[in-house]
Amino acid sequence: MVGRMIEAENLTVRFGNLEAVKSVSFQVEEGTCFGLVGESGSGKSTLLRALAGLNPDWSGRLRIAGDNLAPHRSKAFFRRVQMVFQDPYGSLHPRQTIDRILSEPLIVHKFGDIDARIRRGLDEVSLPASVRFRYPHQLSGGQRQRVAIARALIAEPEVLLLDEPTSALDVSVQAEILNLLGDLRVARGLTYLMVGHNLAVVTHLCQRIAVMQQGVIVETLSANDLRSGNVTHPHTAGLRQLSLELTEAC
Amino acid sequence: MTVKVRNLRVTFPLPQGAVEAVKGVSLDLGREKVGIVGESGSGKSLTARSILKLLPKQARMTADELTFDGIDVLKAGETAMRRIRGHRAGLIMQDPKYSLNPVMSAGGQIAEAWRAHRGGSRKEAMEAAIDLLAQVQIRDPMRVANSYPHELSGGMGQRVMIAMMLAPGPELLIADEPTSALDATVQAEIMRLIEDLVSRRGMGLVLISHDLPLVSHFCDRVLVMYAGRIVEELRASEFGKAQHPYTRGLLECLPSLTHPTDRLKGMRRDPSWLAG
Amino acid sequence: MADAHSTPAHTTVPRRDWLLSDAPASRRQAAWGKAYRMWLQFRANHLAMTGLVTVVLLIVVALAAPLLATHDPAVINLGNRLQPPSAENWLGTDDLGRDLYSRVLYGARVTLGMVVAVVLLVAPIGLVVGIVAGYAGGIIDRILMRVTDIFLAFPRLVLALAFVAALRPGVTSAVIAIALTAWPPLARLARSETLTVRRSDYISAVKLTGASPARIVVRHIAPVCIPSMIVRVSLDISGIILTAAGLGFLGMGAQPPMPEWGTMIATTSGFILDQWWVPTIPGVAILVASLAFNLLGDGLRDVLDPKQE
């Protein structure tokens, strides 16, 4: 049974007096990956944070699996929706061991078998058991991002919000993380909402893509249309042309 | 202007023993565009900064030869190095936020860089600064000259940084990940600007980046570094013919817009690459 | 590996390896390993170690004063007043013929007792006010910070003097007076730390687990603020010692005959020209104690404060 997992209707998000996202609407089908691309300041990250409940100053309608969301989210929401941040150096608590970081969601949501779940969680993101009691500064950037993914998945959510999850990583590590995210989506039937500025990265993971410019979605299209150049809005065409020039140079 | 480097080594003494970050790098630079590509920790930044002797305090640097236009950098003192840095060679860093003085207007900073190397009156320097801002294709140079760094966007800040580095009319420009904090559109604009300025002024360019396609697009020659060594040197047009498995790995693990794959190729690192 | 751990820990080498292990096998090992690394770093700093050793000595002296003292600090012997150091009175005697060495030892009890009392009062208040203001923001932040500003506006000694003058001079009033002036800087520090931490991605990530605000503050934000609080408090202690001595000197703190260092200087200051050692000896004690805490605080900052790393 495939339904709509994420729905946004006339969503407007404010930053003080500034409307960072202006009346945006989109739907994400269950088990698919939806990409939001745009330049910095286009409002794509703001939209994601509002959806995650990190910015309560929004209006319009947001639904997860048909349930309307209120500005302040319930605990049940956070079991369902999790997020992976852009910077793996800033998203892990510097004074907590990996074990502590991973057990936190389990304690909050009152899971029983914490020990076994942490071991399984590390295994799932291909991290050796030896990292469990290390501190984040003892890990590489790629390992940290794996920990962040493990933390997001440990309470078994249905939706994963990805905020440029690979843009701070080396290209070879980026490939590993993208493969991991792709595998996990299939294995767990997860729904992804991914924000990014690199078209090749976003189209690699997503089936549908929305292009944002100055707080507005200017075009929503399938990954295949974007690849083949079947685009209507000049901004999309411009981003695509640039990506072809700069990332396919060799 | 030529730079000659032979068997450069940079080591960091740590309590657990010394760690060698650059392991015997040799290269020659002229008035050309050279890219140094590698992952974080490959030693690409340290290699380029060694030319200007701008290494972290605890780093130890040795080389059989390291000259900047005939000047022995290894033996040069701080005074001699200051005549090279800024004056004959400029360095553009990743984040203009940290390289610009937050309490001085953009124009003031450029004017100061100009005066430090050419002298002249305050007024002349300010006019030169505005001219430089126009050269880095800022549409309203007067307004930007009077702005403070926090009032500028990332791309604008990087343009100011470039204008500042151009002020003394250097012969070599070292750009250390100049665009990795910027959007694709701005990235392209800044890179085109650098390319244009370099060829118009006949400067040498060293572009350090982890972004292989970007480097190959804007440079004539590319050095690929891995774990402190140069593992391959290529003409930018010949990337298809890359020999070293690491270089090929770097190309193959990139997702492509036009050639989609279900899984990206991972990098299988061979311990023999470390042997050099 | 496993064998090394199961061997009895009385040989020092395996224990060191266990502590410095790159891949700790339990929460306990990770925590001890981190503490041991900090200790190694602290130990390498000679000035900080000097401070630590002196502070420990001061505490031992204060606790063991009855055992170490050669005389009863309160016994007056007017026939033996203002004596220079001798075999009988190691540091001489004061204007009432009391043994100075014994009085300085007992004085350490009074001074350190006041320090402990002030710290116990001030650190929790500063931490709670600062973190609550920083995390809650808005109107709560404004009210708490304006109150803090009011206390900050008064010079420390003046506010303490006014407060003690309004109450009855004595150790308790002095402690309360010093505490009143010592908590605002700590609250400011805790607030500014909280403000930076609150916006970080790792706290956003904790919010996304659905944790309650109380849990976020207590389990995730406070642990980041506490190290810099410890540093600040230990640096502040030298100031507390000086204020306590200052109040004593002005007759507003500990009252004679209590052997408090500041009071001791005050009652004998008239003899500075003829019997210089009498007021100088408690002065040296004040200097040593405040310097020791200062060095200790500096050393702790190098180890604990992440911004210095």
PDB file of N, CA and C in Angstrom, chain A residues 5 10 14 45 50-51 53-54 57 73 87 110 135 149 154 157 163 170 179 194 227-228 247-248:
ATOM      1  N   MET A   5       3.332  10.133   2.041  1.00  0.00           N
ATOM      2  CA  MET A   5       3.976  10.174   3.346  1.00  0.00           C
ATOM      3  C   MET A   5       4.126  11.611   3.838  1.00  0.00           C
ATOM      4  N   ASN A  10       0.626  25.078   0.742  1.00  0.00           N
ATOM      5  CA  ASN A  10       0.771  26.516   0.993  1.00  0.00           C
ATOM      6  C   ASN A  10       1.634  26.798   2.217  1.00  0.00           C
ATOM      7  N   ARG A  14       8.704  31.709   8.150  1.00  0.00           N
ATOM      8  CA  ARG A  14       9.275  33.028   8.390  1.00  0.00           C
ATOM      9  C   ARG A  14      10.530  32.945   9.228  1.00  0.00           C
ATOM     10  N   SER A  45      16.747  24.677   2.944  1.00  0.00           N
ATOM     11  CA  SER A  45      17.060  24.169   4.275  1.00  0.00           C
ATOM     12  C   SER A  45      16.050  24.643   5.313  1.00  0.00           C
ATOM     13  N   ALA A  50      11.729  23.495   9.153  1.00  0.00           N
ATOM     14  CA  ALA A  50      10.352  23.710   9.603  1.00  0.00           C
ATOM     15  C   ALA A  50       9.620  22.373   9.668  1.00  0.00           C
ATOM     16  N   LEU A  51       9.861  21.533   8.686  1.00  0.00           N
ATOM     17  CA  LEU A  51       9.228  20.219   8.670  1.00  0.00           C
ATOM     18  C   LEU A  51       9.709  19.379   9.855  1.00  0.00           C
ATOM     19  N   GLY A  53      10.426  20.429  12.679  1.00  0.00           N
ATOM     20  CA  GLY A  53       9.975  20.985  13.956  1.00  0.00           C
ATOM     21  C   GLY A  53      11.015  21.867  14.611  1.00  0.00           C
ATOM     22  N   LEU A  54      12.076  22.229  13.888  1.00  0.00           N
ATOM     23  CA  LEU A  54      13.125  23.061  14.476  1.00  0.00           C
ATOM     24  C   LEU A  54      12.830  24.545  14.297  1.00  0.00           C
ATOM     25  N   ASP A  57       7.886  28.755  13.406  1.00  0.00           N
ATOM     26  CA  ASP A  57       7.227  29.940  12.859  1.00  0.00           C
ATOM     27  C   ASP A  57       6.782  29.712  11.409  1.00  0.00           C
ATOM     28  N   ARG A  73       5.831  19.726  18.060  1.00  0.00           N
ATOM     29  CA  ARG A  73       5.639  18.329  17.704  1.00  0.00           C
ATOM     30  C   ARG A  73       5.555  17.433  18.929  1.00  0.00           C
ATOM     31  N   ASP A  87      26.699  18.906   8.482  1.00  0.00           N
ATOM     32  CA  ASP A  87      28.067  18.931   8.981  1.00  0.00           C
ATOM     33  C   ASP A  87      28.265  17.853  10.042  1.00  0.00           C
ATOM     34  N   LYS A 110      11.920   5.022  25.251  1.00  0.00           N
ATOM     35  CA  LYS A 110      11.707   3.878  26.157  1.00  0.00           C
ATOM     36  C   LYS A 110      11.806   2.530  25.455  1.00  0.00           C
ATOM     37  N   TYR A 135      34.911   8.848  21.259  1.00  0.00           N
ATOM     38  CA  TYR A 135      34.291  10.173  21.151  1.00  0.00           C
ATOM     39  C   TYR A 135      34.313  10.612  19.693  1.00  0.00           C
ATOM     40  N   ILE A 149      23.758   8.892  10.798  1.00  0.00           N
ATOM     41  CA  ILE A 149      22.700   8.117  10.134  1.00  0.00           C
ATOM     42  C   ILE A 149      22.185   7.033  11.078  1.00  0.00           C
ATOM     43  N   ILE A 154      17.942   4.733  14.553  1.00  0.00           N
ATOM     44  CA  ILE A 154      17.924   3.756  15.647  1.00  0.00           C
ATOM     45  C   ILE A 154      16.534   3.601  16.265  1.00  0.00           C
ATOM     46  N   PRO A 157      12.482   5.188  12.390  1.00  0.00           N
ATOM     47  CA  PRO A 157      11.548   6.154  11.810  1.00  0.00           C
ATOM     48  C   PRO A 157      11.084   5.694  10.431  1.00  0.00           C
ATOM     49  N   ASP A 163      19.744  16.831   5.114  1.00  0.00           N
ATOM     50  CA  ASP A 163      20.156  18.200   4.808  1.00  0.00           C
ATOM     51  C   ASP A 163      21.575  18.174   4.256  1.00  0.00           C
ATOM     52  N   ASP A 170      34.548  14.059   1.518  1.00  0.00           N
ATOM     53  CA  ASP A 170      35.337  13.780   0.325  1.00  0.00           C
ATOM     54  C   ASP A 170      34.513  12.945  -0.660  1.00  0.00           C
ATOM     55  N   ASN A 179      25.599   5.360  -1.301  1.00  0.00           N
ATOM     56  CA  ASN A 179      25.231   3.947  -1.447  1.00  0.00           C
ATOM     57  C   ASN A 179      24.510   3.448  -0.204  1.00  0.00           C
ATOM     58  N   MET A 194      15.318  15.057   0.629  1.00  0.00           N
ATOM     59  CA  MET A 194      16.730  15.420   0.606  1.00  0.00           C
ATOM     60  C   MET A 194      16.937  16.819   0.036  1.00  0.00           C
ATOM     61  N   ARG A 227      17.464  14.634 -16.026  1.00  0.00           N
ATOM     62  CA  ARG A 227      18.634  14.067 -16.707  1.00  0.00           C
ATOM     63  C   ARG A 227      18.573  14.339 -18.204  1.00  0.00           C
ATOM     64  N   SER A 228      17.388  14.111 -18.794  1.00  0.00           N
ATOM     65  CA  SER A 228      17.304  14.228 -20.252  1.00  0.00           C
ATOM     66  C   SER A 228      17.112  15.673 -20.697  1.00  0.00           C
ATOM     67  N   THR A 247      30.492  19.384 -13.395  1.00  0.00           N
ATOM     68  CA  THR A 247      30.714  18.088 -12.766  1.00  0.00           C
ATOM     69  C   THR A 247      30.908  16.973 -13.774  1.00  0.00           C
ATOM     70  N   GLU A 248      30.705  17.260 -15.039  1.00  0.00           N
ATOM     71  CA  GLU A 248      30.906  16.200 -16.024  1.00  0.00           C
ATOM     72  C   GLU A 248      32.064  16.577 -16.935  1.00  0.00           C
TER      73      GLU A 248
END
